[in-house]
Amino acid sequence: MNAKAFKALIAMAFAISATVVPISQSFAAGESLGKSCPTEGVMTGTKTTSLICVKGSNGKQTWQRVKLSAGGGRPVASLTPPKGEIEFWHYRPEVLDQKALVEIIANFEARYPGTKIKQVVKDTTTFNATARVQILNNPKAALFATSRGFVFDTFAKSDMMVDLSSQRYVKQNAIAKAMFAGVYEGKQLGVPYQYLFNNPIVNTDLWAKEKWTTPKNLTGWVAWCKDAKAKGYIPFAWPGATLGQAAQISNSALMNSASSYAELEKNLLDLNSGKTDLTTSWFKGVASIYVKLRDAGCFPENPTGVTQNAAYTMFATEKSPLLPIGTFAMGDIVALNKKLDGKMQLMSMILTDGPVVAEGIMNNTYILSVNKNSSSRDQKIANAFISYLMTGPVGQIYANTSLQHVNVLDVEYTNVNLLTTSSFQAKNTMLAPRFLLVNGSVSDLTQQALIAIVGGKSPDDVLPDFSKQIKQKLAA
Amino acid sequence: MTQTSAPTIATRNIGAASRKKKRDAAIYYLMGLPAALLFSIFYFVPFIANLRYSLTRWDRITDPEFVGMKNFVNLLTNDDLFFKVLGNNLRFTFLVVLFQTVFSLFFAILLVRNTKFNILLRTLYFFPTILSSVSVGMIWLYIYDPNYGALNLFFNRVGLEAFALNWLGSETSALYAIAFTQVWFHTGQMIVIYIAGLQQIPQELYEAAEMDGATRWQQFKNVTWPMSIPTTVVVMAYTTIQSFRAFDLIFSMTQGGPNNASSIFAVMIYQTVFNELRIGYAAAQSIFFVLVLVLITLLQRKVLGSGKER
């Protein structure tokens, strides 16, 4: 064996051991592939290949392997930044997010003396309305985060994001399928950091107490709503007065409204461009789901006046067993009622009696990007900080402190609420379809039409009216 | 020896006076210059820019495209929302101006005397004014909550369930509920302006009216009201402008919903700019916004001005 072949053999052996060792280290005592496990969703982490406790088709819960990476090799270490200071613009002023980011930035600055990251944090509404223009005129804002949909789309169209396609941390440190949300015209213009599950979360104690099982289809949900209402509950703690959160349930209604994701995507893109409107038979079908749920008493009294805070209160005070909002609400719910810590679980909301395309909704958002207009040095700092965030230990701090799942590999979730909801990573989930409506007017008016239907109006009146409004917006 | 004739001296004096006048005029212009500069930079230049943008289609991403009067034509011929919002704005302004003026005048008459108790009450009534609009919006959001709010709990408790409405969630009541909040928010401020105006009315007029045997109502009708018209003009003009600018209150309470039932010009323009990225169209909307505001203010001045002359 010559020296070249010997080196190749050593390298291969190292690669194999490096891939296998971390996986085997991630198994806790008693957990092994195929063996039965006690609680669905408990997992050993999001390693490149992870074990998750999942209920199989035979109904038995076993440890199953879930492949999460793109197979681009082991996660890489973070990049070393040059000295200097940059601004990090984003939209997460929430207490838990801030606690996480302050700790992470302090660690980063301590590790790289002379490098500083200054947060510029705005609430979502302000950020979405003003940040793009401010960042365009501010080269110091070398790093920023956008949300998936309209906001990411307008930032991307403004040609202000550096292409990160060639970065190794994108290929090797991230859950591969999650990176799609940061792609624009074939380029990786952002790295989606959060891995959210949108809808719905349930109070497991109440479901166990009432001996409810997950409804399998729309008929099942209608029956469940009637039963829950008869027992004195508000079936869905739905905030009709807060458009963004009221819209979360539309993901579930849209999810199985077409025969495939491709068809659904086409329907939504046609609606977005004005090629079709809300009076198509497909959208009438979506509206009819809302009518059935409304008539079954699923929504609260005076649904269009219920704010997000009121809906959270309904769920946290156990007046409602289901919150049709995502995992990102769990931190707020626990703050309202500590008793619910670890007592929340995600649920499949299949709102069709026909074929099932997907079982649940997820979203990859908080998309981190590097400002194209910043100096080369500042871009390097921003890129290095993203690479730092994309390492397992740092992702773990962010996830367990902010109570958000992340798209980073080698993260061990220690928070009970994150652990119990992790099983959804193994399910057949769909990337939240409502964000395919990237035109702000079309998206808002579509949701307002659905809210009006829940409020008691007939789709026959609502759909033509809102279609006309959409048409006028697009014409202008 | 030359002798200076009287006309020459007069001419010199006139010349000196004219030079002084010119110098003074220059100083006066110079003193006004900083304000004129600030006005030009922050009002006049943006106004001209707005006019220019109103003739374009622009999304703040690509370059503006000149479209002539298309935005204005579209606003007037193919935009139901524009007319809905115009109607909302007029109703909102009418209600707020009417009730805020009536309430503030009524309370100002009651509190015009400078007793300790009155001063305490004035402070209490003024208190909402020092809060931020968003705080006021949040407070009333809780009060109006249809299921947990204090207002509906009260109505249900006293057996008036029919009055327990979906205040902000219904298209029929949302605008009125916000108008009430706006009146509550700013009446205290107007009370102070009215009190300052009422305290300027000479006491002798009331003494003379009393001597003539005038009742309280006659005193109000013939003394207080005519003498407080200048203050009323200020209060109404200010309230009108304030109600057109109630953006933050509406945005924090309903964001203009449901189905734009509580949207006013300011909210619509904000959404056109920031949600829809249609800068040119928003510029055209804002020109109508200013025109309507100017028209209403002129109308008020005319009505109250002619009333004063009578």
mmCIF file with all atom_site columns, C-alpha atoms in Angstrom, chain A residues 56-224:
data_model
loop_
_atom_site.group_PDB
_atom_site.id
_atom_site.type_symbol
_atom_site.label_atom_id
_atom_site.label_alt_id
_atom_site.label_comp_id
_atom_site.label_asym_id
_atom_site.label_entity_id
_atom_site.label_seq_id
_atom_site.pdbx_PDB_ins_code
_atom_site.Cartn_x
_atom_site.Cartn_y
_atom_site.Cartn_z
_atom_site.occupancy
_atom_site.B_iso_or_equiv
_atom_site.pdbx_formal_charge
_atom_site.auth_seq_id
_atom_site.auth_comp_id
_atom_site.auth_asym_id
_atom_site.auth_atom_id
_atom_site.pdbx_PDB_model_num
ATOM 1   C CA . GLY A 1 56  ? -45.594 3.460  13.815 1.00 0.00 ? 56  GLY A CA 1
ATOM 2   C CA . SER A 1 57  ? -48.366 2.365  11.459 1.00 0.00 ? 57  SER A CA 1
ATOM 3   C CA . ASN A 1 58  ? -49.012 -0.617 13.742 1.00 0.00 ? 58  ASN A CA 1
ATOM 4   C CA . GLY A 1 59  ? -49.765 1.812  16.572 1.00 0.00 ? 59  GLY A CA 1
ATOM 5   C CA . LYS A 1 60  ? -46.682 0.782  18.535 1.00 0.00 ? 60  LYS A CA 1
ATOM 6   C CA . GLN A 1 61  ? -44.285 3.442  19.746 1.00 0.00 ? 61  GLN A CA 1
ATOM 7   C CA . THR A 1 62  ? -40.674 2.723  18.873 1.00 0.00 ? 62  THR A CA 1
ATOM 8   C CA . TRP A 1 63  ? -37.382 4.557  18.568 1.00 0.00 ? 63  TRP A CA 1
ATOM 9   C CA . GLN A 1 64  ? -36.997 5.397  14.899 1.00 0.00 ? 64  GLN A CA 1
ATOM 10  C CA . ARG A 1 65  ? -34.109 6.912  13.007 1.00 0.00 ? 65  ARG A CA 1
ATOM 11  C CA . VAL A 1 66  ? -34.803 10.194 11.290 1.00 0.00 ? 66  VAL A CA 1
ATOM 12  C CA . LYS A 1 67  ? -32.366 11.580 8.773  1.00 0.00 ? 67  LYS A CA 1
ATOM 13  C CA . LEU A 1 68  ? -32.129 15.300 9.000  1.00 0.00 ? 68  LEU A CA 1
ATOM 14  C CA . SER A 1 69  ? -28.978 16.392 7.211  1.00 0.00 ? 69  SER A CA 1
ATOM 15  C CA . ALA A 1 70  ? -28.227 16.730 3.521  1.00 0.00 ? 70  ALA A CA 1
ATOM 16  C CA . GLY A 1 71  ? -25.411 14.291 3.943  1.00 0.00 ? 71  GLY A CA 1
ATOM 17  C CA . GLY A 1 72  ? -22.824 16.995 3.319  1.00 0.00 ? 72  GLY A CA 1
ATOM 18  C CA . GLY A 1 73  ? -20.530 15.725 6.053  1.00 0.00 ? 73  GLY A CA 1
ATOM 19  C CA . ARG A 1 74  ? -20.181 16.462 9.758  1.00 0.00 ? 74  ARG A CA 1
ATOM 20  C CA . PRO A 1 75  ? -21.178 19.842 11.099 1.00 0.00 ? 75  PRO A CA 1
ATOM 21  C CA . VAL A 1 76  ? -18.338 22.343 10.814 1.00 0.00 ? 76  VAL A CA 1
ATOM 22  C CA . ALA A 1 77  ? -16.970 24.713 13.435 1.00 0.00 ? 77  ALA A CA 1
ATOM 23  C CA . SER A 1 78  ? -17.898 28.383 13.320 1.00 0.00 ? 78  SER A CA 1
ATOM 24  C CA . LEU A 1 79  ? -15.864 30.850 11.232 1.00 0.00 ? 79  LEU A CA 1
ATOM 25  C CA . THR A 1 80  ? -13.473 33.301 12.855 1.00 0.00 ? 80  THR A CA 1
ATOM 26  C CA . PRO A 1 81  ? -14.598 36.909 12.455 1.00 0.00 ? 81  PRO A CA 1
ATOM 27  C CA . PRO A 1 82  ? -12.335 39.938 11.949 1.00 0.00 ? 82  PRO A CA 1
ATOM 28  C CA . LYS A 1 83  ? -12.360 42.688 14.593 1.00 0.00 ? 83  LYS A CA 1
ATOM 29  C CA . GLY A 1 84  ? -15.083 45.291 14.273 1.00 0.00 ? 84  GLY A CA 1
ATOM 30  C CA . GLU A 1 85  ? -18.654 46.085 15.166 1.00 0.00 ? 85  GLU A CA 1
ATOM 31  C CA . ILE A 1 86  ? -21.853 45.369 13.239 1.00 0.00 ? 86  ILE A CA 1
ATOM 32  C CA . GLU A 1 87  ? -25.564 45.798 13.830 1.00 0.00 ? 87  GLU A CA 1
ATOM 33  C CA . PHE A 1 88  ? -27.912 42.809 13.946 1.00 0.00 ? 88  PHE A CA 1
ATOM 34  C CA . TRP A 1 89  ? -31.441 43.862 12.953 1.00 0.00 ? 89  TRP A CA 1
ATOM 35  C CA . HIS A 1 90  ? -34.314 41.547 13.786 1.00 0.00 ? 90  HIS A CA 1
ATOM 36  C CA . TYR A 1 91  ? -37.871 41.282 15.059 1.00 0.00 ? 91  TYR A CA 1
ATOM 37  C CA . ARG A 1 92  ? -37.708 39.175 18.223 1.00 0.00 ? 92  ARG A CA 1
ATOM 38  C CA . PRO A 1 93  ? -37.970 41.536 21.215 1.00 0.00 ? 93  PRO A CA 1
ATOM 39  C CA . GLU A 1 94  ? -39.675 38.800 23.278 1.00 0.00 ? 94  GLU A CA 1
ATOM 40  C CA . VAL A 1 95  ? -38.131 38.327 26.707 1.00 0.00 ? 95  VAL A CA 1
ATOM 41  C CA . LEU A 1 96  ? -37.026 34.733 26.181 1.00 0.00 ? 96  LEU A CA 1
ATOM 42  C CA . ASP A 1 97  ? -35.514 35.441 22.770 1.00 0.00 ? 97  ASP A CA 1
ATOM 43  C CA . GLN A 1 98  ? -33.660 38.406 24.170 1.00 0.00 ? 98  GLN A CA 1
ATOM 44  C CA . LYS A 1 99  ? -32.365 36.344 27.083 1.00 0.00 ? 99  LYS A CA 1
ATOM 45  C CA . ALA A 1 100 ? -31.022 33.791 24.610 1.00 0.00 ? 100 ALA A CA 1
ATOM 46  C CA . LEU A 1 101 ? -29.508 36.287 22.180 1.00 0.00 ? 101 LEU A CA 1
ATOM 47  C CA . VAL A 1 102 ? -27.870 38.419 24.873 1.00 0.00 ? 102 VAL A CA 1
ATOM 48  C CA . GLU A 1 103 ? -26.169 35.309 26.272 1.00 0.00 ? 103 GLU A CA 1
ATOM 49  C CA . ILE A 1 104 ? -25.085 34.076 22.839 1.00 0.00 ? 104 ILE A CA 1
ATOM 50  C CA . ILE A 1 105 ? -23.724 37.464 21.757 1.00 0.00 ? 105 ILE A CA 1
ATOM 51  C CA . ALA A 1 106 ? -21.829 37.845 25.042 1.00 0.00 ? 106 ALA A CA 1
ATOM 52  C CA . ASN A 1 107 ? -20.256 34.405 24.522 1.00 0.00 ? 107 ASN A CA 1
ATOM 53  C CA . PHE A 1 108 ? -19.360 35.284 20.929 1.00 0.00 ? 108 PHE A CA 1
ATOM 54  C CA . GLU A 1 109 ? -17.775 38.597 21.924 1.00 0.00 ? 109 GLU A CA 1
ATOM 55  C CA . ALA A 1 110 ? -15.836 36.924 24.740 1.00 0.00 ? 110 ALA A CA 1
ATOM 56  C CA . ARG A 1 111 ? -14.560 34.304 22.318 1.00 0.00 ? 111 ARG A CA 1
ATOM 57  C CA . TYR A 1 112 ? -13.526 36.906 19.742 1.00 0.00 ? 112 TYR A CA 1
ATOM 58  C CA . PRO A 1 113 ? -12.307 40.013 21.601 1.00 0.00 ? 113 PRO A CA 1
ATOM 59  C CA . GLY A 1 114 ? -12.601 43.129 19.466 1.00 0.00 ? 114 GLY A CA 1
ATOM 60  C CA . THR A 1 115 ? -15.676 41.869 17.624 1.00 0.00 ? 115 THR A CA 1
ATOM 61  C CA . LYS A 1 116 ? -19.006 43.329 18.631 1.00 0.00 ? 116 LYS A CA 1
ATOM 62  C CA . ILE A 1 117 ? -22.594 42.586 17.654 1.00 0.00 ? 117 ILE A CA 1
ATOM 63  C CA . LYS A 1 118 ? -25.111 45.292 18.462 1.00 0.00 ? 118 LYS A CA 1
ATOM 64  C CA . GLN A 1 119 ? -28.765 44.243 18.389 1.00 0.00 ? 119 GLN A CA 1
ATOM 65  C CA . VAL A 1 120 ? -31.339 46.555 16.789 1.00 0.00 ? 120 VAL A CA 1
ATOM 66  C CA . VAL A 1 121 ? -34.632 44.966 17.760 1.00 0.00 ? 121 VAL A CA 1
ATOM 67  C CA . LYS A 1 122 ? -38.073 46.067 16.631 1.00 0.00 ? 122 LYS A CA 1
ATOM 68  C CA . ASP A 1 123 ? -41.480 44.532 17.079 1.00 0.00 ? 123 ASP A CA 1
ATOM 69  C CA . THR A 1 124 ? -42.687 42.526 14.086 1.00 0.00 ? 124 THR A CA 1
ATOM 70  C CA . THR A 1 125 ? -45.100 45.152 12.746 1.00 0.00 ? 125 THR A CA 1
ATOM 71  C CA . THR A 1 126 ? -42.537 47.954 12.886 1.00 0.00 ? 126 THR A CA 1
ATOM 72  C CA . PHE A 1 127 ? -39.795 45.763 11.502 1.00 0.00 ? 127 PHE A CA 1
ATOM 73  C CA . ASN A 1 128 ? -41.900 44.586 8.578  1.00 0.00 ? 128 ASN A CA 1
ATOM 74  C CA . ALA A 1 129 ? -42.960 48.139 7.785  1.00 0.00 ? 129 ALA A CA 1
ATOM 75  C CA . THR A 1 130 ? -39.700 50.034 8.102  1.00 0.00 ? 130 THR A CA 1
ATOM 76  C CA . ALA A 1 131 ? -36.615 47.841 8.396  1.00 0.00 ? 131 ALA A CA 1
ATOM 77  C CA . ARG A 1 132 ? -35.990 47.172 4.720  1.00 0.00 ? 132 ARG A CA 1
ATOM 78  C CA . VAL A 1 133 ? -35.516 50.828 3.786  1.00 0.00 ? 133 VAL A CA 1
ATOM 79  C CA . GLN A 1 134 ? -33.493 51.529 6.924  1.00 0.00 ? 134 GLN A CA 1
ATOM 80  C CA . ILE A 1 135 ? -31.185 48.575 6.325  1.00 0.00 ? 135 ILE A CA 1
ATOM 81  C CA . LEU A 1 136 ? -30.775 49.517 2.655  1.00 0.00 ? 136 LEU A CA 1
ATOM 82  C CA . ASN A 1 137 ? -29.402 52.872 3.821  1.00 0.00 ? 137 ASN A CA 1
ATOM 83  C CA . ASN A 1 138 ? -27.315 51.498 6.666  1.00 0.00 ? 138 ASN A CA 1
ATOM 84  C CA . PRO A 1 139 ? -24.246 49.426 5.722  1.00 0.00 ? 139 PRO A CA 1
ATOM 85  C CA . LYS A 1 140 ? -23.513 48.822 9.432  1.00 0.00 ? 140 LYS A CA 1
ATOM 86  C CA . ALA A 1 141 ? -26.640 46.643 9.528  1.00 0.00 ? 141 ALA A CA 1
ATOM 87  C CA . ALA A 1 142 ? -24.580 43.756 8.218  1.00 0.00 ? 142 ALA A CA 1
ATOM 88  C CA . LEU A 1 143 ? -26.817 41.047 9.660  1.00 0.00 ? 143 LEU A CA 1
ATOM 89  C CA . PHE A 1 144 ? -30.606 40.905 9.680  1.00 0.00 ? 144 PHE A CA 1
ATOM 90  C CA . ALA A 1 145 ? -33.449 38.442 10.067 1.00 0.00 ? 145 ALA A CA 1
ATOM 91  C CA . THR A 1 146 ? -36.660 38.334 8.042  1.00 0.00 ? 146 THR A CA 1
ATOM 92  C CA . SER A 1 147 ? -39.793 36.248 8.287  1.00 0.00 ? 147 SER A CA 1
ATOM 93  C CA . ARG A 1 148 ? -40.842 33.832 5.561  1.00 0.00 ? 148 ARG A CA 1
ATOM 94  C CA . GLY A 1 149 ? -43.300 35.095 2.943  1.00 0.00 ? 149 GLY A CA 1
ATOM 95  C CA . PHE A 1 150 ? -43.983 38.711 2.023  1.00 0.00 ? 150 PHE A CA 1
ATOM 96  C CA . VAL A 1 151 ? -41.119 40.163 4.103  1.00 0.00 ? 151 VAL A CA 1
ATOM 97  C CA . PHE A 1 152 ? -38.364 37.814 2.919  1.00 0.00 ? 152 PHE A CA 1
ATOM 98  C CA . ASP A 1 153 ? -39.646 38.175 -0.610 1.00 0.00 ? 153 ASP A CA 1
ATOM 99  C CA . THR A 1 154 ? -39.484 41.999 -0.645 1.00 0.00 ? 154 THR A CA 1
ATOM 100 C CA . PHE A 1 155 ? -36.017 41.996 0.954  1.00 0.00 ? 155 PHE A CA 1
ATOM 101 C CA . ALA A 1 156 ? -34.850 39.471 -1.647 1.00 0.00 ? 156 ALA A CA 1
ATOM 102 C CA . LYS A 1 157 ? -36.288 41.537 -4.506 1.00 0.00 ? 157 LYS A CA 1
ATOM 103 C CA . SER A 1 158 ? -34.352 44.536 -3.190 1.00 0.00 ? 158 SER A CA 1
ATOM 104 C CA . ASP A 1 159 ? -31.095 42.744 -3.969 1.00 0.00 ? 159 ASP A CA 1
ATOM 105 C CA . MET A 1 160 ? -29.666 43.349 -0.514 1.00 0.00 ? 160 MET A CA 1
ATOM 106 C CA . MET A 1 161 ? -28.693 39.820 0.550  1.00 0.00 ? 161 MET A CA 1
ATOM 107 C CA . VAL A 1 162 ? -25.396 38.012 0.039  1.00 0.00 ? 162 VAL A CA 1
ATOM 108 C CA . ASP A 1 163 ? -25.638 34.551 -1.539 1.00 0.00 ? 163 ASP A CA 1
ATOM 109 C CA . LEU A 1 164 ? -24.721 32.046 1.168  1.00 0.00 ? 164 LEU A CA 1
ATOM 110 C CA . SER A 1 165 ? -25.088 28.945 -1.054 1.00 0.00 ? 165 SER A CA 1
ATOM 111 C CA . SER A 1 166 ? -21.425 28.036 -0.829 1.00 0.00 ? 166 SER A CA 1
ATOM 112 C CA . GLN A 1 167 ? -21.150 28.284 2.960  1.00 0.00 ? 167 GLN A CA 1
ATOM 113 C CA . ARG A 1 168 ? -20.272 24.937 4.511  1.00 0.00 ? 168 ARG A CA 1
ATOM 114 C CA . TYR A 1 169 ? -22.401 25.546 7.582  1.00 0.00 ? 169 TYR A CA 1
ATOM 115 C CA . VAL A 1 170 ? -25.482 25.774 5.306  1.00 0.00 ? 170 VAL A CA 1
ATOM 116 C CA . LYS A 1 171 ? -24.748 22.352 3.850  1.00 0.00 ? 171 LYS A CA 1
ATOM 117 C CA . GLN A 1 172 ? -23.446 20.610 6.937  1.00 0.00 ? 172 GLN A CA 1
ATOM 118 C CA . ASN A 1 173 ? -24.884 22.245 10.063 1.00 0.00 ? 173 ASN A CA 1
ATOM 119 C CA . ALA A 1 174 ? -28.515 22.676 9.092  1.00 0.00 ? 174 ALA A CA 1
ATOM 120 C CA . ILE A 1 175 ? -31.556 20.461 8.725  1.00 0.00 ? 175 ILE A CA 1
ATOM 121 C CA . ALA A 1 176 ? -31.492 20.187 4.960  1.00 0.00 ? 176 ALA A CA 1
ATOM 122 C CA . LYS A 1 177 ? -35.175 20.504 4.114  1.00 0.00 ? 177 LYS A CA 1
ATOM 123 C CA . ALA A 1 178 ? -35.470 23.591 6.305  1.00 0.00 ? 178 ALA A CA 1
ATOM 124 C CA . MET A 1 179 ? -33.094 25.632 4.168  1.00 0.00 ? 179 MET A CA 1
ATOM 125 C CA . PHE A 1 180 ? -35.591 25.830 1.297  1.00 0.00 ? 180 PHE A CA 1
ATOM 126 C CA . ALA A 1 181 ? -37.370 28.781 2.920  1.00 0.00 ? 181 ALA A CA 1
ATOM 127 C CA . GLY A 1 182 ? -34.222 30.913 2.515  1.00 0.00 ? 182 GLY A CA 1
ATOM 128 C CA . VAL A 1 183 ? -33.821 30.215 -1.194 1.00 0.00 ? 183 VAL A CA 1
ATOM 129 C CA . TYR A 1 184 ? -34.731 32.882 -3.741 1.00 0.00 ? 184 TYR A CA 1
ATOM 130 C CA . GLU A 1 185 ? -34.231 32.330 -7.455 1.00 0.00 ? 185 GLU A CA 1
ATOM 131 C CA . GLY A 1 186 ? -31.941 29.403 -6.760 1.00 0.00 ? 186 GLY A CA 1
ATOM 132 C CA . LYS A 1 187 ? -29.699 31.269 -4.318 1.00 0.00 ? 187 LYS A CA 1
ATOM 133 C CA . GLN A 1 188 ? -29.475 30.704 -0.570 1.00 0.00 ? 188 GLN A CA 1
ATOM 134 C CA . LEU A 1 189 ? -30.072 34.329 0.444  1.00 0.00 ? 189 LEU A CA 1
ATOM 135 C CA . GLY A 1 190 ? -30.845 33.503 4.045  1.00 0.00 ? 190 GLY A CA 1
ATOM 136 C CA . VAL A 1 191 ? -30.552 30.798 6.654  1.00 0.00 ? 191 VAL A CA 1
ATOM 137 C CA . PRO A 1 192 ? -33.888 30.010 8.307  1.00 0.00 ? 192 PRO A CA 1
ATOM 138 C CA . TYR A 1 193 ? -33.043 29.576 11.985 1.00 0.00 ? 193 TYR A CA 1
ATOM 139 C CA . GLN A 1 194 ? -36.313 28.631 13.651 1.00 0.00 ? 194 GLN A CA 1
ATOM 140 C CA . TYR A 1 195 ? -38.204 25.420 13.021 1.00 0.00 ? 195 TYR A CA 1
ATOM 141 C CA . LEU A 1 196 ? -41.769 26.100 14.070 1.00 0.00 ? 196 LEU A CA 1
ATOM 142 C CA . PHE A 1 197 ? -44.889 23.996 14.118 1.00 0.00 ? 197 PHE A CA 1
ATOM 143 C CA . ASN A 1 198 ? -47.841 26.163 13.397 1.00 0.00 ? 198 ASN A CA 1
ATOM 144 C CA . ASN A 1 199 ? -51.040 24.565 14.375 1.00 0.00 ? 199 ASN A CA 1
ATOM 145 C CA . PRO A 1 200 ? -52.545 23.455 16.739 1.00 0.00 ? 200 PRO A CA 1
ATOM 146 C CA . ILE A 1 201 ? -51.292 22.820 20.271 1.00 0.00 ? 201 ILE A CA 1
ATOM 147 C CA . VAL A 1 202 ? -53.447 20.996 22.780 1.00 0.00 ? 202 VAL A CA 1
ATOM 148 C CA . ASN A 1 203 ? -53.700 20.617 26.550 1.00 0.00 ? 203 ASN A CA 1
ATOM 149 C CA . THR A 1 204 ? -52.786 16.945 27.030 1.00 0.00 ? 204 THR A CA 1
ATOM 150 C CA . ASP A 1 205 ? -54.290 16.760 30.553 1.00 0.00 ? 205 ASP A CA 1
ATOM 151 C CA . LEU A 1 206 ? -57.696 17.895 29.332 1.00 0.00 ? 206 LEU A CA 1
ATOM 152 C CA . TRP A 1 207 ? -57.598 15.550 26.369 1.00 0.00 ? 207 TRP A CA 1
ATOM 153 C CA . ALA A 1 208 ? -56.689 12.650 28.656 1.00 0.00 ? 208 ALA A CA 1
ATOM 154 C CA . LYS A 1 209 ? -59.316 13.627 31.224 1.00 0.00 ? 209 LYS A CA 1
ATOM 155 C CA . GLU A 1 210 ? -62.064 13.736 28.589 1.00 0.00 ? 210 GLU A CA 1
ATOM 156 C CA . LYS A 1 211 ? -60.688 10.605 26.884 1.00 0.00 ? 211 LYS A CA 1
ATOM 157 C CA . TRP A 1 212 ? -60.518 12.351 23.520 1.00 0.00 ? 212 TRP A CA 1
ATOM 158 C CA . THR A 1 213 ? -58.441 10.940 20.694 1.00 0.00 ? 213 THR A CA 1
ATOM 159 C CA . THR A 1 214 ? -57.104 12.904 17.750 1.00 0.00 ? 214 THR A CA 1
ATOM 160 C CA . PRO A 1 215 ? -59.890 13.365 15.184 1.00 0.00 ? 215 PRO A CA 1
ATOM 161 C CA . LYS A 1 216 ? -58.872 11.710 11.946 1.00 0.00 ? 216 LYS A CA 1
ATOM 162 C CA . ASN A 1 217 ? -60.680 13.950 9.466  1.00 0.00 ? 217 ASN A CA 1
ATOM 163 C CA . LEU A 1 218 ? -63.017 16.927 9.087  1.00 0.00 ? 218 LEU A CA 1
ATOM 164 C CA . THR A 1 219 ? -66.058 14.932 10.164 1.00 0.00 ? 219 THR A CA 1
ATOM 165 C CA . GLY A 1 220 ? -64.108 13.861 13.235 1.00 0.00 ? 220 GLY A CA 1
ATOM 166 C CA . TRP A 1 221 ? -63.192 17.471 14.072 1.00 0.00 ? 221 TRP A CA 1
ATOM 167 C CA . VAL A 1 222 ? -66.797 18.605 13.667 1.00 0.00 ? 222 VAL A CA 1
ATOM 168 C CA . ALA A 1 223 ? -67.931 15.850 16.030 1.00 0.00 ? 223 ALA A CA 1
ATOM 169 C CA . TRP A 1 224 ? -65.163 16.683 18.501 1.00 0.00 ? 224 TRP A CA 1
#
